[in-house]
Amino acid sequence: MHSNTHHTERAHPEKPLLQMKNIHKSFSGVKVLDGVCFDLKKGEIHVLAGENGAGKTTLVKILSGAHTDHSGDVYLDGALVRFVSPSHAAKYGISAIYQERSLVNSMSVRDNIFLGKEKTDLLGRMNFKQENDLARHVLQQLGLDIDISRPLSSYPLSVKQMIEIAKALVNESKIIIMDEPTSALNTMETSHLFEIINELKKNGHGIVFISHRLEEIYNIADRITVLRDGKYIGTSVPDRLSSKNLVKWMVGRELKEQFPSRTPFSKKKSSVILSVRDLSLNNKSISFDLYSGEILGIAGLQGSGKSLILHSLFGTFGKPDLGHMSLDHREHMVKSPAKSIQNGIALLTNDRKNNGLVFDMSVKENITLASLSKFLKWGWIQKKKEDFVVSRMFESFHIKAKSMEQTVSTLSGGNQQKVLLAKWLMTNPKVLFLDEPTIGIDVAAKHEIYKLMNQWRDQGLGQILITSELPELLALSDRILVLHRGRLSALYEQHEATQEKILRSAMGQCN
Ligand SMILES: Nc1ncnc2c1ncn2[C@@H]1O[C@H](COP(=O)(O)OP(=O)(O)O)[C@@H](O)[C@H]1O
Ligand SMILES: [Mg+2]
C-alpha cells in the first residue's frame, strides 16, 4: 500500500455493504486510478474527497458499471461482482447521480423516473396506475409536491436532482452515489438535500457522496476517504481529521493562506476605465465607475440583479433601454456581445457548459476561439504564431492536460475553467466581468485563479467580480457594490467591508 496512506478508523466487525480493492484504471495509457481502495457500510454516508482530477468520478463510474475496463475487485455483501454495464449494476441495487444528468427534459417526471424500467403487465403493456402510485409515494417520501405528468423541463435543477433520487428509490437501490450533487444548488436547496440524504441513511441505504467543499464534508460525512492524483491517501472519521489535515491530504501540501496577498489599491494612482451612468434594469437605474487595476465586487441576494448588470453591459440582450457608458474614456454603445468583445469587454459566466466552451474541441481551439482574427494574415491562420501564444497561455495558467490538443470535455472542472479564462484573456480585454469564476472548482485551482486575477489587476485590467462566497468577495474586491432589488444599496471600500454589513445592505437594511 502507498507509504502516504493514513488509517484512523476503528475496526468494524460487520461485513461492509461494498468493498473495492486495489482498483487500477487508465485512459489511453494514462493511469488515473492507481491501487485505490474504498468500502461502504449499510446506513453510512461515506464522502469521497479530492481535488478536481483526483479520480473520484472515475472510481464511482467503475462502481456503477459505466467503466468496465479496470483491474481490481469489487465485492457486494462480501461476494465478488464484475459489472458489465450500468443496468447490470442497477440490478444489484447501485444507482449513480452524476454531474451530467441522465434525465430527459422533454419527457414527463413519471417517465423519467421509470426510464428503462417501465412497469409492465404480463403482456408487456405499461402499467401506468402502478407507476403513478409508486412515483407519488416516492416523491412524497422526498417531500416533493409536483405534478408528475408535466415535462421535466418545467422544474428547476434542484427538483431534477430530487427526481434522480426518486429514480434511485424506485430502483430499490442499496447504494446511492452522488457525484458533486450540490455544485449547482443554493444554500436552502443544499440543506433540503442533506435532510433527504440523512433520511436515506436512516433507512439503511449506503451513500457515496462526492464533494470538495470542506463545510459540506464535515456536515454530512460519517467517514471521509481522500484520493489525490489517482492514489488512495487515507480514510478517517471526521472527528479525527482536522480540516487543515484534510486539505493537506487533498492538496499534498499545506495551503499557507487561502487568498494570496497583494498590494493595496489606490484610486488616486488609477483612472476610470469603465463608467456606467443611468443604466436601466427592470425600471430602475444604476450608476457606478470601475477603475483600471481595480477589482470591483458586486454583492446581492439571489435575484437582486447582479448577473443582469454584467449581461446588460456586455450586450447579451442587445442595446439597453437607457443609460450611457464610457470605456477607456470613449463613449461606448452597447450593441451585442461580438461588438463588446471587439471593444475590449470580456464576460466569463458560471455556466461553462452552455456559455463559452465547445466541449468536443481541443484546449487550443477553445483558447483561440474568440480571438482568431489576431492570427489571421491574408486570410490564413498563422499556425506558428498561434501555437506560440497558446502554449504561453497554457503554461502560465498551469492547465493540467496532456497537451494543447486534448479535448476539453476530458479535463476536470477546474482546468476547464482555466481554459475559459485563457480564452477571454486572449481577446486582450480592458475590462473583465467574472460571474462566479470559481464555482465548482477545488481549493488549489481556486487559489491559482485568485493569483491570476491579482496579476491582471497589477497589470491594470479592470475587473468586476460576482461571487456568492462572501469570504472570496471580501478578500478579492477593492470595493464592493451591494444591490438590493436591483438598486444600489451600499458601496464599501475593502477595509470597511464586513460580511455582516454586506448581508444587511443586501437585505435592504441601513448600516
Ligand atoms: N473519458 C476520459 N478520457 C480521458 N481521460 C479522462 C476521461 N475521464 C477522466 N479522465 C481523466 O482522468 C482523471 C481523473 O478524472 P475524474 O475521475 O473525472 O476526477 P475527479 O472526479 O476527481 O475530478 C483526470 O485527469 C481526467 O482528465
Ligand atoms: Mg468528478
XYZ file of C-alpha atoms and ligand atoms in Angstrom:
539
model
C 0.000 0.000 0.000
C 1.040 3.595 -0.554
C 3.504 4.890 2.030
C 1.453 8.060 2.402
C -1.599 6.099 3.471
C -3.368 7.020 6.673
C -5.703 4.918 8.788
C -7.525 6.431 11.707
C -10.666 4.341 11.855
C -11.599 1.695 14.361
C -12.068 -1.915 13.367
C -15.655 -2.673 12.463
C -16.954 -6.209 12.871
C -19.811 -6.301 10.370
C -19.270 -7.115 6.726
C -19.306 -3.985 4.582
C -22.022 -3.449 2.012
C -19.343 -2.658 -0.516
C -15.626 -3.185 -0.848
C -13.446 -2.006 -3.706
C -9.913 -3.365 -3.585
C -6.794 -2.293 -5.405
C -8.573 -0.610 -8.305
C -6.467 0.438 -11.298
C -7.738 2.256 -14.360
C -6.102 4.015 -17.301
C -7.424 6.161 -20.108
C -5.467 5.583 -23.315
C -2.357 4.591 -21.424
C -2.553 7.309 -18.782
C -3.057 5.906 -15.293
C -5.860 7.722 -13.460
C -6.518 5.237 -10.632
C -3.552 3.563 -9.016
C -4.449 0.929 -6.446
C -7.450 2.599 -4.868
C -9.448 1.030 -2.022
C -12.882 2.044 -0.832
C -15.591 0.498 1.310
C -19.095 1.395 2.406
C -21.321 0.192 5.234
C -25.059 -0.044 5.455
C -26.557 3.232 6.661
C -23.334 5.114 6.126
C -22.526 8.344 4.307
C -19.011 7.912 3.009
C -17.580 11.071 1.474
C -15.128 10.649 -1.358
C -12.994 13.779 -1.412
C -10.140 15.062 -3.515
C -9.271 17.812 -5.916
C -10.555 18.059 -9.478
C -8.931 15.323 -11.481
C -8.147 13.138 -8.444
C -10.145 10.255 -9.908
C -13.348 10.389 -7.834
C -15.759 10.257 -10.756
C -13.755 7.526 -12.441
C -13.879 5.393 -9.294
C -17.641 5.659 -8.890
C -18.161 5.064 -12.592
C -16.424 1.734 -12.114
C -18.748 1.012 -9.210
C -21.815 1.893 -11.265
C -20.763 -0.145 -14.285
C -20.095 2.841 -16.544
C -16.401 1.940 -16.874
C -15.645 -1.737 -17.211
C -12.007 -1.956 -18.285
C -10.390 -1.659 -14.861
C -8.418 -4.067 -12.758
C -9.058 -4.834 -9.101
C -12.019 -6.342 -7.297
C -15.455 -5.160 -6.229
C -17.381 -7.032 -3.524
C -21.049 -6.560 -2.633
C -22.046 -8.042 0.723
C -18.816 -9.991 0.585
C -19.431 -11.529 -2.854
C -17.209 -10.750 -5.813
C -19.049 -8.955 -8.647
C -17.991 -7.686 -12.040
C -20.395 -5.265 -13.710
C -20.579 -5.085 -17.464
C -22.938 -2.109 -17.757
C -24.825 0.475 -15.690
C -28.045 -1.542 -15.984
C -26.179 -4.564 -14.676
C -25.031 -2.558 -11.642
C -28.572 -1.221 -11.214
C -29.863 -4.784 -10.911
C -27.523 -5.187 -7.958
C -29.011 -2.085 -6.359
C -26.475 0.555 -7.315
C -27.638 3.948 -8.580
C -25.498 6.883 -9.528
C -26.364 10.529 -9.852
C -23.711 12.251 -11.907
C -22.882 15.857 -12.591
C -24.080 15.428 -16.152
C -27.635 14.400 -15.519
C -29.192 11.346 -17.080
C -32.686 12.797 -17.319
C -34.613 13.742 -20.448
C -36.083 17.244 -20.324
C -38.870 16.712 -22.818
C -40.279 13.691 -21.008
C -42.640 13.791 -18.048
C -41.421 13.447 -14.487
C -43.049 10.000 -14.281
C -41.458 8.708 -17.472
C -38.089 9.948 -16.278
C -38.436 8.112 -13.010
C -39.221 4.860 -14.799
C -36.929 5.359 -17.770
C -35.509 1.966 -18.735
C -37.508 0.050 -16.146
C -41.108 0.729 -17.107
C -43.707 -1.192 -15.141
C -45.473 -3.586 -17.459
C -48.101 -6.261 -17.006
C -47.709 -9.889 -18.115
C -48.462 -8.947 -21.712
C -45.833 -6.219 -21.710
C -48.344 -3.387 -21.542
C -47.385 -0.360 -19.493
C -48.979 -0.249 -16.091
C -49.488 3.489 -15.634
C -51.550 3.142 -12.484
C -48.786 1.255 -10.729
C -46.190 3.745 -11.975
C -48.244 6.706 -10.851
C -48.779 5.300 -7.378
C -45.163 4.359 -6.878
C -43.869 7.681 -8.239
C -46.223 9.647 -5.984
C -45.254 7.576 -2.993
C -41.548 8.082 -3.572
C -41.843 11.799 -4.266
C -43.903 12.224 -1.120
C -41.147 10.493 0.795
C -38.796 13.137 -0.575
C -41.136 15.959 0.428
C -41.726 16.944 -3.165
C -45.152 18.114 -4.236
C -45.043 18.228 -8.024
C -47.187 17.210 -10.967
C -45.613 14.025 -12.322
C -47.319 14.284 -15.701
C -45.631 17.577 -16.559
C -42.429 17.618 -18.567
C -39.239 17.676 -16.565
C -38.217 20.934 -18.250
C -40.808 22.800 -16.200
C -38.841 22.203 -13.000
C -35.645 23.797 -11.677
C -32.388 21.942 -11.267
C -32.883 21.294 -7.558
C -36.121 19.446 -8.313
C -34.478 17.498 -11.127
C -31.918 16.299 -8.658
C -34.649 15.065 -6.327
C -36.161 13.252 -9.295
C -32.853 11.471 -9.821
C -33.003 10.392 -6.208
C -36.602 9.268 -6.729
C -35.335 7.161 -9.603
C -32.816 5.516 -7.310
C -35.512 4.788 -4.734
C -37.826 3.252 -7.307
C -34.907 1.095 -8.302
C -34.684 -0.027 -4.648
C -31.019 0.868 -4.615
C -28.922 -0.177 -1.669
C -26.089 2.079 -2.724
C -26.681 5.598 -3.962
C -23.775 7.501 -5.442
C -23.961 11.280 -5.629
C -21.236 12.972 -7.631
C -20.973 16.607 -6.507
C -24.734 16.935 -6.146
C -24.601 20.368 -4.549
C -22.430 22.152 -7.103
C -25.421 23.901 -8.647
C -27.636 24.192 -5.570
C -28.108 27.201 -3.303
C -27.904 27.033 0.482
C -31.556 26.187 1.034
C -31.660 23.525 -1.626
C -28.476 22.032 -0.237
C -29.890 21.742 3.255
C -33.031 20.102 1.875
C -30.855 17.616 0.027
C -28.895 16.907 3.219
C -32.103 16.188 5.122
C -33.036 13.678 2.481
C -29.619 12.073 2.468
C -29.810 11.657 6.237
C -33.242 10.115 5.827
C -31.888 7.635 3.252
C -29.131 6.786 5.682
C -31.649 6.074 8.454
C -33.424 3.719 6.097
C -30.228 1.742 5.669
C -29.017 2.957 2.290
C -25.306 3.374 1.834
C -24.399 6.728 0.311
C -21.235 7.615 -1.579
C -21.107 11.387 -1.552
C -18.516 13.214 -3.638
C -17.541 16.729 -2.709
C -14.570 19.003 -2.328
C -16.298 21.614 -0.186
C -14.999 21.430 3.344
C -18.063 22.719 5.256
C -20.209 20.283 3.370
C -17.940 17.330 4.013
C -17.896 17.937 7.759
C -21.626 18.496 7.773
C -22.560 15.174 6.253
C -19.753 12.611 6.439
C -19.637 9.520 8.610
C -16.285 8.752 7.058
C -14.059 10.536 4.575
C -11.782 8.922 2.010
C -9.346 11.091 0.103
C -7.880 10.495 -3.341
C -5.074 12.522 -4.834
C -3.714 12.099 -8.368
C -5.421 8.735 -8.667
C -3.905 7.416 -5.443
C -5.592 6.354 -2.220
C -4.433 8.736 0.510
C -6.477 7.702 3.515
C -9.761 7.157 5.295
C -10.893 8.762 8.530
C -13.890 9.666 10.630
C -14.328 13.465 10.529
C -13.633 13.898 14.261
C -10.129 12.606 13.810
C -9.270 14.600 10.696
C -8.917 18.357 11.106
C -9.881 20.465 8.117
C -6.268 21.571 7.924
C -5.160 17.980 7.534
C -7.971 17.206 5.143
C -6.731 19.973 2.855
C -3.227 18.603 3.237
C -4.431 15.140 2.204
C -6.245 16.608 -0.785
C -3.619 19.051 -1.980
C -0.496 17.245 -0.852
C 0.850 20.278 0.938
C -0.357 22.893 3.366
C -2.058 25.883 1.839
C -0.492 28.675 3.847
C -3.135 31.207 3.050
C -6.384 30.757 1.232
C -6.097 34.090 -0.529
C -2.810 35.322 -1.969
C -1.557 38.600 -0.577
C -1.374 41.717 -2.745
C -0.648 45.424 -2.741
C -3.458 47.775 -1.703
C -5.341 49.559 -4.452
C -5.221 53.321 -4.763
C -7.848 55.176 -6.760
C -5.568 58.188 -6.920
C -2.956 56.336 -8.920
C -5.558 54.970 -11.289
C -8.227 56.279 -13.643
C -11.764 55.300 -14.524
C -11.759 52.621 -17.217
C -15.483 51.953 -17.342
C -18.113 54.465 -16.398
C -21.775 53.484 -16.242
C -24.498 56.124 -15.944
C -28.221 55.538 -15.509
C -28.184 52.014 -16.854
C -31.757 50.876 -16.762
C -32.509 47.498 -15.205
C -36.100 46.436 -14.628
C -37.306 50.055 -14.429
C -34.546 51.046 -12.034
C -31.349 52.754 -12.945
C -27.831 52.289 -11.748
C -24.562 54.230 -11.996
C -21.021 53.327 -10.998
C -17.376 53.538 -12.053
C -14.743 50.868 -12.448
C -11.072 51.876 -12.231
C -8.264 50.271 -14.127
C -6.337 47.941 -11.868
C -9.358 47.533 -9.650
C -11.462 44.516 -8.748
C -14.972 45.757 -8.086
C -17.125 43.217 -6.273
C -20.877 43.116 -6.644
C -22.895 41.544 -3.837
C -26.590 40.868 -3.565
C -29.066 38.121 -2.823
C -30.367 35.732 -5.480
C -32.448 37.779 -7.910
C -31.001 41.155 -6.929
C -29.830 41.747 -10.487
C -26.100 41.073 -10.151
C -25.688 38.973 -13.255
C -28.208 41.118 -15.074
C -25.897 44.137 -14.776
C -23.000 42.297 -16.350
C -25.116 40.858 -19.126
C -26.690 44.240 -19.897
C -23.289 45.879 -20.126
C -21.982 43.050 -22.276
C -24.879 43.275 -24.708
C -26.339 39.825 -24.125
C -29.792 41.344 -24.521
C -28.765 43.819 -27.214
C -28.982 47.546 -26.662
C -30.173 48.546 -23.155
C -33.204 50.851 -22.877
C -31.399 53.738 -21.362
C -28.139 54.925 -19.937
C -24.705 55.560 -21.267
C -21.338 54.110 -20.792
C -17.788 55.127 -21.470
C -14.972 52.658 -21.902
C -11.383 53.832 -21.702
C -12.512 57.489 -21.962
C -14.576 56.929 -25.075
C -18.340 56.842 -25.454
C -19.312 53.193 -25.642
C -22.517 51.928 -27.201
C -23.691 48.538 -26.060
C -24.868 46.595 -29.104
C -24.041 42.906 -28.997
C -21.592 40.512 -27.328
C -19.482 40.410 -30.504
C -19.172 44.200 -30.542
C -18.356 44.251 -26.824
C -15.566 41.719 -27.257
C -14.169 43.811 -30.099
C -14.232 46.875 -27.861
C -12.388 45.150 -25.034
C -15.024 43.686 -22.752
C -14.954 40.026 -21.760
C -17.580 38.168 -19.758
C -16.919 34.865 -18.043
C -20.136 33.249 -16.871
C -20.676 30.453 -14.397
C -22.130 28.142 -16.981
C -19.154 26.515 -18.680
C -21.324 24.039 -20.488
C -23.681 26.397 -22.251
C -21.647 29.586 -22.367
C -18.148 29.600 -23.559
C -16.576 26.216 -24.050
C -17.010 23.931 -27.017
C -16.635 20.613 -25.272
C -15.572 18.462 -28.190
C -12.893 20.862 -29.384
C -9.298 20.931 -28.164
C -7.851 23.164 -25.478
C -6.044 25.126 -28.178
C -9.092 25.644 -30.359
C -11.108 26.800 -27.379
C -8.458 29.266 -26.267
C -8.263 30.949 -29.672
C -11.975 30.773 -30.417
C -12.760 34.382 -29.533
C -9.581 35.907 -30.939
C -8.902 34.139 -34.228
C -8.624 37.449 -36.067
C -5.332 38.028 -34.229
C -3.761 35.109 -36.064
C -5.083 35.857 -39.493
C -2.854 37.199 -42.222
C -4.186 37.472 -45.777
C -6.970 35.164 -44.668
C -4.663 32.419 -43.421
C -4.224 31.334 -39.826
C -0.602 31.788 -38.792
C -0.128 28.399 -37.146
C 3.259 29.104 -35.605
C 2.157 32.324 -34.014
C -0.993 30.662 -32.743
C 0.956 27.751 -31.230
C 3.425 30.079 -29.612
C 0.836 32.321 -27.985
C -1.386 29.453 -26.891
C 1.482 27.498 -25.389
C 2.438 30.547 -23.342
C -1.136 30.792 -22.038
C -1.197 27.045 -21.446
C 1.872 27.300 -19.242
C 1.043 30.464 -17.368
C -2.399 29.116 -16.477
C -0.942 25.748 -15.372
C -3.617 23.900 -17.319
C -3.375 20.210 -16.449
C -3.735 18.386 -19.738
C -1.566 16.008 -21.723
C -1.207 18.627 -24.448
C -2.967 21.605 -26.016
C -4.622 19.117 -28.357
C -6.582 17.335 -25.601
C -10.351 17.595 -25.893
C -11.845 19.993 -23.347
C -14.581 17.562 -22.270
C -11.957 15.260 -20.753
C -10.489 17.941 -18.453
C -11.546 18.413 -14.845
C -13.829 21.327 -13.952
C -11.028 23.483 -12.572
C -8.971 23.060 -15.704
C -11.948 23.753 -17.950
C -12.433 26.979 -16.049
C -8.804 27.900 -16.666
C -9.238 27.263 -20.396
C -12.243 29.563 -20.378
C -10.289 32.279 -18.582
C -7.424 31.874 -21.034
C -9.837 32.231 -23.927
C -11.094 35.561 -22.615
C -7.649 36.851 -21.715
C -6.598 36.087 -25.272
C -9.010 38.761 -26.516
C -6.890 41.335 -24.664
C -9.744 42.864 -22.693
C -9.695 46.256 -20.985
C -12.359 45.108 -18.591
C -13.177 41.604 -17.480
C -16.527 40.579 -15.996
C -16.373 37.472 -13.831
C -19.650 35.836 -12.846
C -18.922 33.142 -10.202
C -15.489 32.320 -11.657
C -14.624 29.697 -9.043
C -17.889 27.844 -8.717
C -17.474 24.078 -8.580
C -13.696 24.008 -8.634
C -11.274 22.804 -5.989
C -9.179 24.663 -3.436
C -5.919 24.616 -5.348
C -7.442 25.672 -8.688
C -9.283 28.480 -6.882
C -6.035 29.651 -5.398
C -4.456 29.773 -8.838
C -7.350 31.755 -10.256
C -7.068 34.256 -7.380
C -3.396 34.649 -8.196
C -4.135 35.240 -11.875
C -6.793 37.830 -11.005
C -4.296 39.681 -8.829
C -1.717 39.548 -11.600
C -4.130 41.076 -14.135
C -5.103 43.664 -11.537
C -1.461 44.682 -11.184
C -1.273 44.961 -14.966
C -4.133 47.470 -14.951
C -7.081 45.357 -16.036
C -10.428 46.461 -14.577
C -12.420 43.532 -13.215
C -15.953 43.153 -11.930
C -16.464 40.128 -9.730
C -19.672 38.406 -8.738
C -19.419 35.579 -6.245
C -21.814 34.144 -3.724
C -18.928 33.197 -1.457
C -18.560 36.207 0.792
C -15.048 35.426 2.094
C -13.897 35.346 -1.532
C -15.645 38.611 -2.331
C -14.164 40.317 0.728
C -10.646 39.101 0.068
C -10.519 39.902 -3.637
C -12.534 43.102 -4.093
C -11.035 46.577 -3.786
C -14.514 47.996 -3.462
C -17.854 46.253 -3.036
C -21.131 47.384 -4.513
C -24.203 45.937 -2.824
C -27.518 45.555 -4.608
C -30.950 45.239 -3.141
C -33.808 44.502 -5.533
C -31.996 45.997 -8.493
C -30.962 49.145 -6.623
C -27.567 50.118 -5.325
C -27.901 49.934 -1.556
C -24.286 50.432 -0.455
C -20.729 50.872 -1.663
C -17.853 49.813 0.601
C -14.100 50.216 0.396
C -12.307 46.953 1.097
C -11.109 47.983 4.557
C -14.581 48.908 5.801
C -16.486 45.942 4.388
C -17.556 43.032 6.589
C -19.800 40.024 5.920
C -22.404 41.422 8.290
C -22.549 44.851 6.663
C -22.837 43.326 3.219
C -25.637 40.990 4.245
C -27.557 43.780 5.902
C -27.232 46.025 2.852
C -28.207 43.148 0.606
C -31.390 42.714 2.606
C -32.143 46.404 2.284
C -31.331 47.422 5.857
C -29.299 50.504 6.713
C -25.968 50.129 8.432
N -13.080 9.808 -20.684
C -11.861 10.211 -20.333
N -10.826 10.163 -21.216
C -9.585 10.542 -20.845
N -9.246 10.983 -19.615
C -10.231 11.061 -18.702
C -11.585 10.681 -19.010
N -12.338 10.856 -17.894
C -11.499 11.320 -16.948
N -10.236 11.455 -17.430
C -9.051 11.894 -16.674
O -8.951 11.108 -15.521
C -8.514 11.862 -14.407
C -9.500 11.714 -13.267
O -10.708 12.346 -13.624
P -12.018 12.287 -12.740
O -12.253 10.895 -12.295
O -13.090 12.942 -13.511
O -11.590 13.179 -11.483
P -12.498 13.891 -10.376
O -13.891 13.370 -10.492
O -11.829 13.530 -9.079
O -12.407 15.343 -10.638
C -8.365 13.287 -14.906
O -7.020 13.522 -15.187
C -9.194 13.308 -16.168
O -8.670 14.254 -17.081
Mg -15.663 14.441 -10.848
